[in-house]
Coordinates of C-alpha atoms and ligand atoms in Angstrom, one line a residue:
M1 CA 119.1 135.7 110.3
R2 CA 119.9 133.9 113.6
Y3 CA 117.3 133.8 116.4
I4 CA 118.5 132.7 119.8
I5 CA 116.0 131.6 122.4
V6 CA 116.7 131.3 126.1
G7 CA 114.5 128.7 127.8
G8 CA 113.0 125.7 126.1
V9 CA 109.6 125.1 127.7
A10 CA 106.2 126.9 127.4
G11 CA 107.1 130.3 126.0
G12 CA 110.5 129.4 124.5
A13 CA 109.4 126.3 122.6
S14 CA 106.3 127.9 121.4
T15 CA 108.3 130.9 120.0
A16 CA 110.8 128.6 118.3
A17 CA 108.2 126.5 116.6
R18 CA 106.3 129.6 115.3
L19 CA 109.5 131.2 114.1
R20 CA 110.2 128.1 112.0
R21 CA 106.7 128.1 110.5
L22 CA 107.2 131.7 109.5
D23 CA 110.8 131.6 108.3
E24 CA 112.0 128.3 106.9
H25 CA 115.5 129.6 106.3
A26 CA 116.4 131.3 109.6
E27 CA 118.9 129.7 112.0
I28 CA 117.1 129.1 115.3
V29 CA 119.1 128.1 118.3
L30 CA 117.3 127.3 121.6
F31 CA 119.2 127.0 124.8
E32 CA 117.8 125.1 127.7
K33 CA 119.8 124.7 130.9
G34 CA 117.8 121.7 132.0
S35 CA 117.8 118.2 130.4
Y36 CA 114.4 118.6 128.7
I37 CA 112.6 120.9 126.4
S38 CA 108.9 121.4 125.8
Y39 CA 107.6 119.3 128.7
A40 CA 104.2 119.5 130.4
N41 CA 105.1 121.1 133.8
C42 CA 101.3 121.4 134.4
G43 CA 101.1 117.6 134.3
M44 CA 103.9 117.0 136.9
P45 CA 101.7 116.9 140.0
Y46 CA 99.5 114.3 138.3
Y47 CA 102.5 112.2 137.4
I48 CA 103.7 112.3 141.0
G49 CA 100.2 111.2 142.0
D50 CA 100.2 108.3 139.5
V51 CA 97.2 109.8 137.6
I52 CA 99.6 110.0 134.7
T53 CA 101.4 106.7 134.8
D54 CA 103.7 107.0 131.7
R55 CA 106.5 109.5 132.4
N56 CA 107.1 109.8 128.6
K57 CA 103.7 111.4 128.2
L58 CA 105.1 114.5 129.9
F59 CA 107.4 115.3 127.0
V60 CA 105.7 117.1 124.1
Q61 CA 108.9 117.4 122.1
T62 CA 112.5 116.4 122.6
A63 CA 115.6 118.1 121.3
A64 CA 115.9 115.4 118.6
S65 CA 112.2 115.7 117.5
F66 CA 112.6 119.5 117.4
K67 CA 115.5 119.1 115.0
D68 CA 113.6 116.6 112.8
R69 CA 110.3 118.4 112.7
F70 CA 111.3 122.0 112.8
N71 CA 115.1 122.1 112.1
I72 CA 115.6 123.8 115.4
D73 CA 119.0 123.5 117.0
A74 CA 117.8 122.8 120.6
R75 CA 120.7 122.5 123.0
V76 CA 119.8 121.1 126.3
L77 CA 122.1 121.3 129.4
H78 CA 123.3 124.6 127.9
E79 CA 122.9 127.6 130.2
V80 CA 123.0 131.1 128.8
T81 CA 125.2 132.8 131.4
A82 CA 125.4 136.4 130.0
I83 CA 124.0 138.6 127.3
F84 CA 126.1 141.3 125.7
P85 CA 123.5 143.5 124.0
D86 CA 126.0 145.9 122.4
Q87 CA 127.7 143.1 120.6
K88 CA 124.5 141.1 120.2
L89 CA 126.2 138.1 121.8
V90 CA 125.2 135.5 124.3
Q91 CA 127.6 133.6 126.5
V92 CA 126.7 130.0 126.9
K93 CA 128.0 127.2 129.2
N94 CA 127.7 123.6 128.2
L95 CA 126.8 122.1 131.5
Q96 CA 128.0 118.6 130.5
S97 CA 131.5 119.5 129.3
G98 CA 132.0 122.7 131.3
E99 CA 132.9 124.5 128.0
T100 CA 131.9 128.1 127.7
Y101 CA 131.4 129.8 124.3
E102 CA 129.8 132.8 122.7
L103 CA 127.2 133.0 119.9
S104 CA 125.9 136.0 118.1
Y105 CA 122.2 136.7 117.4
D106 CA 120.2 139.0 115.3
K107 CA 117.2 138.7 117.6
L108 CA 117.1 137.2 121.1
V109 CA 114.1 135.9 123.0
L110 CA 114.1 135.5 126.8
S111 CA 111.7 132.9 128.2
P112 CA 113.5 131.8 131.4
G113 CA 110.3 131.5 133.4
A114 CA 109.9 132.0 137.2
E115 CA 111.8 130.5 140.1
P116 CA 110.1 129.1 143.2
I117 CA 110.5 131.4 146.3
R118 CA 112.7 129.8 149.0
P119 CA 112.8 132.1 152.0
P120 CA 116.0 132.0 154.1
L121 CA 114.4 129.9 156.9
Q122 CA 116.4 127.9 159.4
G123 CA 116.9 124.3 158.0
I124 CA 115.3 125.0 154.6
D125 CA 118.0 123.0 152.8
S126 CA 117.4 119.9 154.8
E127 CA 116.8 116.6 153.0
G128 CA 113.1 116.0 152.3
I129 CA 112.2 119.6 151.5
F130 CA 111.2 120.1 147.9
T131 CA 110.1 122.7 145.4
L132 CA 108.4 121.6 142.2
R133 CA 109.3 123.4 139.0
N134 CA 110.9 120.9 136.5
V135 CA 111.3 117.3 135.6
P136 CA 114.3 116.6 137.9
D137 CA 112.2 118.1 140.8
T138 CA 109.4 115.8 139.8
D139 CA 111.7 112.7 139.7
R140 CA 113.2 113.6 143.1
I141 CA 109.7 114.0 144.7
K142 CA 108.3 110.9 143.1
S143 CA 111.2 108.8 144.3
Y144 CA 111.0 110.2 147.8
V145 CA 107.3 109.7 148.0
S146 CA 107.7 106.0 147.2
Q147 CA 109.8 105.6 150.4
F148 CA 106.9 106.9 152.5
P149 CA 103.7 105.3 151.2
N150 CA 101.7 106.2 154.2
G151 CA 103.9 109.0 155.4
K152 CA 103.3 112.5 156.4
A153 CA 103.5 115.3 153.8
V154 CA 103.4 119.0 154.7
I155 CA 102.6 121.4 151.9
I156 CA 103.5 125.0 152.6
G157 CA 101.4 127.4 150.5
A158 CA 97.8 126.8 149.4
G159 CA 98.1 128.1 145.9
F160 CA 97.3 126.2 142.7
I161 CA 100.4 123.9 142.8
G162 CA 100.3 123.4 146.5
L163 CA 96.6 122.2 146.3
E164 CA 97.3 120.0 143.3
M165 CA 100.2 118.4 145.3
A166 CA 98.0 118.0 148.4
E167 CA 95.4 116.1 146.4
N168 CA 97.8 113.9 144.7
L169 CA 99.8 113.0 147.8
H170 CA 96.6 112.4 149.7
N171 CA 95.4 110.1 147.0
L172 CA 98.6 108.1 147.2
G173 CA 97.8 107.5 150.9
M174 CA 99.9 110.1 152.6
H175 CA 98.7 112.1 155.5
V176 CA 98.7 115.7 154.3
T177 CA 98.9 118.9 156.2
I178 CA 98.6 122.2 154.3
I179 CA 100.0 125.3 155.9
E180 CA 99.0 128.7 154.6
M181 CA 100.1 132.0 156.0
G182 CA 97.1 133.9 154.6
P183 CA 93.6 133.8 155.9
Q184 CA 92.3 131.7 153.0
I185 CA 93.5 129.3 150.3
L186 CA 93.9 130.4 146.7
A187 CA 94.7 134.1 146.8
P188 CA 93.2 134.9 143.4
V189 CA 89.6 134.1 144.6
D190 CA 87.5 135.8 147.2
F191 CA 86.9 134.3 150.6
P192 CA 83.4 132.9 150.0
I193 CA 84.6 130.7 147.1
A194 CA 87.8 129.8 149.1
A195 CA 85.6 128.9 152.1
I196 CA 83.6 126.3 150.1
A197 CA 86.8 124.8 148.9
Q198 CA 88.4 124.8 152.3
Q199 CA 85.4 122.9 153.8
H200 CA 85.8 120.3 151.0
I201 CA 89.5 119.9 151.7
R202 CA 88.9 119.4 155.4
S203 CA 86.2 116.9 154.6
K204 CA 88.9 114.7 152.9
G205 CA 90.8 114.5 156.1
V206 CA 93.5 117.0 155.1
D207 CA 94.8 119.1 158.0
L208 CA 94.4 122.6 156.7
R209 CA 96.0 125.3 158.8
L210 CA 95.4 128.9 157.8
K211 CA 97.0 132.1 159.2
T212 CA 99.9 129.9 160.1
A213 CA 103.5 131.0 159.6
V214 CA 106.4 128.5 159.2
T215 CA 109.5 129.7 161.0
G216 CA 111.9 126.9 160.1
F217 CA 112.7 123.2 159.8
E218 CA 114.6 120.7 161.9
R219 CA 115.8 117.3 160.8
N220 CA 116.7 114.4 163.1
E221 CA 116.8 110.6 162.7
N222 CA 113.0 110.5 162.8
G223 CA 112.4 112.9 160.0
L224 CA 111.5 116.5 159.7
K225 CA 109.9 118.9 162.1
V226 CA 108.2 121.9 160.5
L227 CA 108.4 124.8 163.0
V228 CA 105.4 127.1 163.1
K229 CA 104.9 130.3 165.0
D230 CA 102.8 130.1 168.2
S231 CA 102.1 126.4 167.7
M232 CA 103.7 122.9 168.2
P233 CA 106.1 121.7 165.5
I234 CA 104.5 119.4 162.8
D235 CA 106.2 116.1 162.1
A236 CA 106.8 115.4 158.4
D237 CA 108.5 112.9 156.2
M238 CA 108.5 115.4 153.4
V239 CA 107.8 119.0 152.7
I240 CA 106.6 120.7 149.5
L241 CA 107.4 124.4 149.4
S242 CA 104.9 126.1 147.2
I243 CA 104.7 129.6 148.5
G244 CA 105.0 131.3 145.1
V245 CA 107.3 132.1 142.4
K246 CA 109.1 135.2 141.1
P247 CA 110.2 136.2 137.6
D248 CA 113.7 134.9 136.8
T249 CA 115.3 138.1 135.7
R250 CA 118.9 137.4 136.5
L251 CA 120.1 137.5 132.9
A252 CA 118.0 140.5 132.0
V253 CA 119.2 142.5 135.0
A254 CA 122.9 141.7 134.3
A255 CA 122.3 142.7 130.6
G256 CA 120.9 146.1 131.8
L257 CA 117.4 145.4 130.5
E258 CA 114.7 147.4 132.3
L259 CA 112.5 145.8 134.9
G260 CA 109.0 147.0 135.8
S261 CA 107.4 147.9 139.1
A262 CA 106.6 144.2 139.8
R263 CA 110.2 143.2 139.2
G264 CA 109.4 141.3 136.0
I265 CA 111.2 142.0 132.6
L266 CA 109.5 145.1 131.2
V267 CA 108.2 144.7 127.6
N268 CA 106.1 146.9 125.3
E269 CA 102.9 145.8 123.6
Y270 CA 105.0 143.9 121.0
L271 CA 106.7 142.0 123.8
Q272 CA 110.0 143.8 123.1
T273 CA 112.3 144.6 126.0
S274 CA 114.0 147.9 126.6
N275 CA 116.5 146.6 124.0
E276 CA 114.9 146.4 120.5
A277 CA 116.7 143.3 119.5
I278 CA 115.6 141.4 122.6
Y279 CA 112.0 140.1 123.1
A280 CA 110.8 138.4 126.2
V281 CA 107.7 136.2 127.1
G282 CA 106.2 134.0 129.8
D283 CA 106.5 134.0 133.5
A284 CA 109.6 136.3 133.5
I285 CA 107.8 139.3 132.1
E286 CA 105.3 141.7 133.6
F287 CA 102.5 143.4 131.6
M288 CA 99.7 145.7 132.3
N289 CA 96.6 144.0 133.7
P290 CA 93.7 145.1 131.4
I291 CA 91.3 145.7 134.3
T292 CA 93.4 147.2 137.1
H293 CA 96.0 148.7 134.8
N294 CA 98.6 147.6 137.2
S295 CA 101.7 146.0 135.8
M296 CA 102.1 142.4 137.0
P297 CA 103.5 139.0 136.0
T298 CA 101.2 136.2 134.9
Y299 CA 102.3 132.7 135.8
L300 CA 100.2 130.7 133.4
A301 CA 101.0 128.4 130.6
G302 CA 98.3 129.7 128.2
P303 CA 99.6 133.3 128.1
A304 CA 103.2 132.1 127.8
N305 CA 102.4 130.0 124.8
K306 CA 100.3 132.7 123.1
Q307 CA 102.9 135.3 123.8
G308 CA 105.5 133.1 122.1
R309 CA 103.4 133.1 119.0
I310 CA 102.9 136.9 119.0
C311 CA 106.6 137.5 119.7
A312 CA 107.7 135.2 116.8
N313 CA 105.2 137.0 114.5
N314 CA 106.6 140.4 115.5
M315 CA 110.2 139.3 115.0
V316 CA 109.7 137.9 111.6
L317 CA 106.9 140.2 110.2
G318 CA 107.8 143.4 112.0
N319 CA 106.1 144.8 115.1
K320 CA 102.4 144.5 114.0
Q321 CA 100.7 142.2 116.5
T322 CA 100.1 143.6 120.0
Y323 CA 99.7 141.7 123.2
N324 CA 96.7 142.8 125.2
G325 CA 97.6 141.4 128.6
S326 CA 96.2 138.6 130.6
I327 CA 93.2 138.5 132.8
N328 CA 94.6 135.5 134.6
T329 CA 92.0 132.9 133.6
A330 CA 92.9 129.8 135.6
I331 CA 91.4 126.6 136.8
V332 CA 92.3 124.0 139.4
K333 CA 91.0 120.7 140.5
I334 CA 90.7 120.3 144.3
F335 CA 89.7 116.7 145.0
D336 CA 86.1 116.4 143.7
L337 CA 85.7 120.2 143.2
T338 CA 86.8 122.5 140.5
V339 CA 87.7 126.2 141.2
A340 CA 88.1 128.6 138.3
V341 CA 88.7 132.3 138.1
A342 CA 88.9 135.0 135.4
G343 CA 89.5 138.7 135.8
V344 CA 89.9 140.4 139.2
A345 CA 88.6 139.3 142.6
S346 CA 86.5 141.7 144.6
K347 CA 89.2 142.1 147.3
H348 CA 91.8 143.0 144.6
L349 CA 89.3 145.4 142.9
T350 CA 88.8 147.1 146.3
A351 CA 92.6 147.3 146.7
A352 CA 92.9 148.9 143.3
K353 CA 90.1 151.3 144.2
I354 CA 87.8 150.1 141.4
A355 CA 84.1 150.5 142.2
H356 CA 82.2 147.3 141.7
L357 CA 79.2 145.3 142.7
V358 CA 79.2 141.6 143.5
S359 CA 76.6 139.0 142.7
T360 CA 76.6 135.3 143.8
T361 CA 74.4 132.7 142.3
H362 CA 74.1 128.9 142.7
S363 CA 72.9 127.0 139.7
G364 CA 72.7 123.5 138.5
S365 CA 75.3 122.2 136.0
H366 CA 72.4 120.9 133.9
A367 CA 68.7 120.5 134.2
G368 CA 67.8 119.3 137.7
Y369 CA 65.4 116.6 136.4
Y370 CA 68.2 114.9 134.4
P371 CA 70.4 112.7 136.6
G372 CA 73.7 114.0 137.9
S373 CA 73.0 117.7 138.0
E374 CA 75.4 119.4 140.5
Q375 CA 75.3 122.8 141.9
M376 CA 78.0 125.4 141.1
T377 CA 78.5 128.7 142.8
I378 CA 79.3 131.7 140.5
Q379 CA 80.5 135.0 141.8
I380 CA 80.8 137.9 139.4
N381 CA 82.1 141.4 140.0
F382 CA 80.9 144.1 137.7
A383 CA 81.0 147.9 137.4
P384 CA 78.1 149.8 138.9
A385 CA 78.2 152.4 136.2
D386 CA 77.7 150.3 133.1
G387 CA 77.7 146.6 134.2
K388 CA 81.1 145.9 132.7
L389 CA 82.2 142.5 133.8
L390 CA 85.4 142.7 135.9
G391 CA 85.8 139.3 137.4
A392 CA 84.3 135.9 137.7
Q393 CA 84.9 132.9 140.0
I394 CA 83.2 129.5 140.0
I395 CA 83.3 126.5 142.3
G396 CA 81.5 123.3 141.6
T397 CA 82.0 119.9 140.0
D398 CA 80.6 119.5 136.5
G399 CA 80.7 122.2 133.8
V400 CA 82.7 124.8 135.7
D401 CA 85.3 124.9 132.9
K402 CA 83.0 125.8 130.1
R403 CA 81.2 128.5 132.2
I404 CA 84.5 130.2 133.2
D405 CA 85.7 130.2 129.6
T406 CA 82.5 132.0 128.6
L407 CA 82.9 134.5 131.4
S408 CA 86.6 135.0 130.6
S409 CA 85.7 135.8 127.0
V410 CA 83.2 138.4 128.1
I411 CA 85.7 140.0 130.4
Q412 CA 88.5 140.0 127.8
R413 CA 86.3 141.8 125.4
G414 CA 85.4 144.4 128.0
S415 CA 81.8 143.5 127.7
T416 CA 79.0 143.7 130.2
I417 CA 76.5 141.6 132.2
E418 CA 74.0 142.4 129.5
E419 CA 75.9 140.0 127.4
L420 CA 75.6 137.3 130.1
M421 CA 71.8 137.6 130.0
E422 CA 71.7 137.3 126.2
F423 CA 74.4 134.6 125.9
E424 CA 73.0 131.9 123.7
H425 CA 74.2 128.5 124.7
A426 CA 73.7 124.9 123.5
Y427 CA 71.0 123.4 125.6
A428 CA 69.7 119.9 126.1
P429 CA 69.0 118.4 129.6
P430 CA 72.3 116.5 130.0
Y431 CA 74.3 119.6 129.4
S432 CA 72.7 122.7 130.8
S433 CA 69.3 124.3 131.5
A434 CA 67.2 126.5 129.3
K435 CA 68.7 129.3 131.4
D436 CA 72.4 128.5 131.7
P437 CA 74.3 129.3 135.0
V438 CA 76.0 132.1 133.0
N439 CA 72.5 133.6 132.1
M440 CA 71.4 133.3 135.7
A441 CA 74.5 135.1 136.9
G442 CA 73.7 137.9 134.4
F443 CA 70.0 138.0 135.4
V444 CA 70.8 138.4 139.1
A445 CA 73.6 140.9 138.4
D446 CA 71.1 142.9 136.3
N447 CA 68.6 142.9 139.1
I448 CA 71.2 144.2 141.5
L449 CA 72.3 146.9 139.0
Q450 CA 68.8 148.0 138.3
K451 CA 68.2 148.0 142.1
R452 CA 65.4 145.4 141.9
L453 CA 67.4 143.2 144.2
N454 CA 69.2 144.7 147.2
V455 CA 71.9 142.5 148.5
I456 CA 74.3 142.4 151.4
P457 CA 77.4 140.2 151.5
W458 CA 77.6 137.3 154.1
S459 CA 80.1 139.4 156.0
A460 CA 77.6 142.1 156.7
V461 CA 75.2 139.8 158.5
S462 CA 77.1 140.4 161.8
N463 CA 76.1 144.1 161.4
I464 CA 72.3 143.2 161.6
S465 CA 71.1 144.8 164.8
K466 CA 68.4 143.6 167.3
E467 CA 66.2 146.3 166.0
D468 CA 66.2 144.8 162.5
I469 CA 64.3 141.7 161.4
L470 CA 66.1 138.7 159.9
V471 CA 63.7 136.4 158.0
D472 CA 64.6 132.8 156.9
V473 CA 62.1 132.1 154.0
R474 CA 63.0 128.5 153.6
A475 CA 60.8 125.5 154.6
P476 CA 60.5 124.8 158.3
L477 CA 62.6 121.6 158.0
E478 CA 65.5 123.5 156.4
F479 CA 65.3 126.1 159.1
I480 CA 65.5 123.5 161.9
E481 CA 68.5 121.9 160.3
G482 CA 70.5 125.1 160.5
N483 CA 69.8 128.8 160.4
I484 CA 71.4 132.2 161.1
P485 CA 71.1 133.0 164.8
G486 CA 68.3 135.6 165.4
A487 CA 66.3 134.6 162.3
I488 CA 62.5 134.0 162.3
N489 CA 61.1 131.5 159.9
I490 CA 58.4 132.5 157.4
P491 CA 58.5 130.2 154.3
V492 CA 58.2 132.2 151.1
D493 CA 55.0 130.4 150.2
E494 CA 53.3 131.7 153.4
L495 CA 54.8 135.2 153.2
R496 CA 51.8 137.0 151.5
D497 CA 49.5 135.7 154.3
R498 CA 51.8 136.6 157.1
L499 CA 52.9 140.1 156.2
S500 CA 51.3 141.5 159.3
E501 CA 53.9 139.7 161.4
L502 CA 56.6 142.0 160.0
D503 CA 57.0 145.7 160.9
Q504 CA 57.1 147.8 157.7
N505 CA 59.2 150.5 159.5
K506 CA 62.1 148.2 160.3
N507 CA 65.0 147.0 158.2
I508 CA 64.2 143.5 156.9
F509 CA 67.0 141.1 156.0
I510 CA 66.0 137.9 154.1
Y511 CA 67.7 134.7 153.2
C512 CA 66.9 131.4 151.7
Q513 CA 69.2 128.5 150.8
I514 CA 70.8 129.8 147.6
G515 CA 69.1 133.2 146.9
L516 CA 66.2 132.5 144.6
R517 CA 63.4 132.3 147.2
G518 CA 65.0 135.2 149.0
Y519 CA 64.7 137.3 145.9
L520 CA 61.0 136.3 145.5
A521 CA 60.4 137.2 149.1
Q522 CA 62.1 140.5 148.6
R523 CA 59.9 141.3 145.6
I524 CA 56.8 140.5 147.6
L525 CA 57.8 142.7 150.5
L526 CA 58.9 145.7 148.4
Q527 CA 55.6 145.7 146.5
N528 CA 53.7 145.5 149.7
G529 CA 55.0 148.8 151.2
F530 CA 58.2 147.5 152.9
K531 CA 60.9 150.1 152.3
S532 CA 64.1 148.5 153.5
V533 CA 64.5 144.9 152.4
Q534 CA 67.9 143.3 151.9
N535 CA 68.8 139.9 150.6
I536 CA 71.8 138.0 151.9
S537 CA 73.8 137.3 148.8
G538 CA 74.5 133.6 148.2
G539 CA 71.9 132.6 150.8
Y540 CA 72.4 130.3 153.8
K541 CA 74.7 128.0 151.8
L542 CA 77.3 130.7 151.3
W543 CA 76.8 132.3 154.8
S544 CA 77.3 129.0 156.6
A545 CA 80.4 128.0 154.7
C546 CA 82.0 131.5 155.3
N547 CA 80.8 131.6 158.9
I548 CA 82.2 128.2 159.8
E549 CA 85.5 128.9 158.0
S550 CA 86.0 132.4 159.5
N551 CA 85.1 131.1 163.0
L552 CA 87.7 128.3 162.6
I553 CA 90.4 130.8 161.8
E554 CA 89.4 133.3 164.4
S555 CA 89.1 130.8 167.3
S556 CA 92.2 128.9 166.1
L557 CA 90.1 125.7 166.3
V558 CA 91.8 124.5 163.2
V559 CA 93.6 121.3 164.2
Ligands
FAD1 P1 109.0 127.8 131.8 O1 108.0 126.9 131.2 O2 109.3 127.6 133.3 O3 110.4 127.6 131.1 C1 111.6 128.3 131.4 C2 112.8 127.5 131.0 O4 113.9 128.3 130.9 C3 113.1 126.5 132.1 O5 113.1 125.1 131.6 C4 114.5 126.9 132.6 O6 115.4 125.8 132.9 C5 115.0 127.6 131.4 N1 116.1 128.6 131.7 C6 116.0 129.6 132.6 N2 117.1 130.3 132.6 C7 117.9 129.8 131.6 C8 119.2 130.1 131.1 N3 119.9 131.1 131.6 N4 119.7 129.4 130.1 C9 119.0 128.3 129.5 N5 117.8 128.0 130.0 C10 117.2 128.7 131.0 N6 100.0 127.0 134.3 C11 98.7 126.8 133.9 O7 98.3 127.7 133.1 N7 98.0 125.8 134.2 C12 98.5 124.8 135.0 O8 97.8 123.8 135.3 C13 99.8 124.9 135.5 N8 100.3 123.9 136.3 C14 101.6 124.1 136.7 C15 102.1 123.1 137.5 C16 103.5 123.2 137.9 C17 104.0 122.1 138.8 C18 104.3 124.3 137.5 C19 105.7 124.4 138.0 C20 103.7 125.2 136.7 C21 102.4 125.2 136.3 N9 101.8 126.1 135.5 C22 100.5 126.0 135.1 C23 102.6 127.3 135.1 C24 103.2 127.2 133.7 O9 103.9 126.0 133.6 C25 104.1 128.4 133.4 O10 103.4 129.5 133.5 C26 104.8 128.3 132.1 O11 105.5 127.1 131.9 C27 105.7 129.5 131.9 O12 106.4 129.4 130.7 P2 107.8 130.0 130.5 O13 108.3 129.7 129.2 O14 107.8 131.4 130.9 O15 108.7 129.3 131.7

C-alpha cells in the first residue's frame, strides 16, 4: 500500500504521522514543494517580531526526523505538478534538479493549503511588498525589516495575520499604518467587539484607516508609495499584503476533481474528494458550516490537523469517522488585548437569514477584590426559539482563551444558553468569580429570552426620539465624565424615590456603564407600572466605543 501526500505542513504532516501510527508497513511518501515540512506558520509573525528569537523553534519536524521517527519518505523541494486519477499516478518535479518523474499511489491526500490573494494592482510586484505564508516569506520579511529599524510599514488588510504583523512590526519600532477596505477590522466578529479593538490599536499610535481602498503602488528612490482611493498616497518602506487567502485548488481542478460553491475542493463527510482514492484536508477544502449550513473553507490550523487524523483513520480503517465541520473557533492577540470568536457573528447570521438574539455582558476575569482582575466583553448570539448558542465573541485581556473554549464546546455540541447558566467551573479568587463570565453571559441571555430583560443594540440609540426618555442610571460623576446626548441622570440607588420624574406612558430607555445597574433599574420600573422599558445592551462602555468608531469612519476623521 502506497500513500502519497501533497503538502507537508499542518494537514499533510498530521495525516502522514497518523498513517504511520496506524499502518507500520505502508509506504508513505510526502511531497512538499517548499524547503521545509511541518513548521509553525502560526509562529512566523512572532519570529519576525523577535518574540520568538530562535528560528529553529519554528520547525516541529524535518524531513530527516520524519524519516527517523516515522519512516516517512518526505521529499522537500518536490512539487506535484499533475495528478492522473485514472492511472492513480502523480507527476512530480524535483525543484533542485529539474527532473520530472511519476509515482503511483493507492491513496492520495491533498493538503496544498491556501494561497494569499494578490490583486492585479498597479506596481504590486514592486520590491518591498510582501505576503506571509511560509518560511522563505518570513526570512525575506525579517531581513527587510532589519534594514528599516524605525521605518514605515503599511499593512493592507486587518484580519488575523495583518493585525499580528501590525503588532509585531510596531513593537520592533516601525511606524505602522493599517489599511482596511471594510468598515471594521476582523471580519469574523461583529462591530462592537471590533470597535473596542480598534480603539486599542489607535491608542498604541498605529494609524488605522478603515473603508480605505488601495489602488496601487509606486516605487521611487525614496521607497514605496501606497496609492489609496480619494486620499493622499501613503509613504512606506515596506508593505505587507494580508487581504485574505483562497484555497489552492490548481492540482485538483486540473485532475478534474469537483469544487464546491466556495471554490474549495469538495469533500464528503469522510474527507474524500469526488474521486474515491483521493482525500483532501486543510485550507484547500470547503465543508458545510454546522450552523449556517453554507459550504465554506476554514483557514485554521486546528481543523487542518484534526482533519488529517480523521482522513488517515478513514484511509486505513475504512470510511468510518465523519468530520462534522468547523465552527471557526479562533483567537488573536492584538497588543494588550485578546479577541476570540467561535460560531457565527450576528451580521453573518443575519445574512444567512438565521433568527437570533444578541446579548452583551462585561465581566471580571476573576474576583474583583483579588488583584489584577480585568474586564472582558462577551457577546453571544442565540436562537430565540430554544436558546441554542450560535456564536460567541470575547474581547479582553486575561482569561479570554478559556472562556471562548468553553463557549466553543457548547456551540459545537449544539447546546443552549441553559448550559451556560449551569456550567460548573473551577473557582478561586485568582482565577474566576463564583459566577464565571460564561455563567453571566448565560444569565443575561436567559433574561432576554424569557423577556425579563428588554434590550436594544447600541446602533438603535440613534432611533430614540425626543418623545422618549433616556435615563442614565450611573452615579453623577460617571454621568458628568461622559453620557449619551439627551440622557437625564437618575442613579439607580435613587430611582425608587424619583419614579414620579418619569412619565409611565412614554418609552423609557436605560443605560448604565456595563449593563448590570441598567438591568436593576429596568426591573424596578417594570414592576412599578412602566410598560415600555428598554436597556441599551452593553451599556455606555459599548455605546461609546461604537459611537466613536462609527463617527470616525463616517466623518473620515481617521488620520
Ligand atoms: P499549509 O499548512 O499551508 O500547507 C500546505 C503546504 O502544501 C505548503 O507548504 C505548500 O508549499 C505545499 N504545497 C502546495 N501545493 C503543493 C504541490 N503541488 N506540491 C507539493 N507541495 C505543495 N491558524 C490558526 O489556527 N491559528 C493561528 O494563529 C494561525 N496563524 C497563522 C499565521 C500565518 C502567518 C499563516 C500563514 C497562517 C496561520 N494560520 C493560523 C493558518 C494555518 O497555518 C493554516 O490554516 C494551516 O497551516 C493549513 O494547513 P494546510 O495543511 O491546509 O496548509
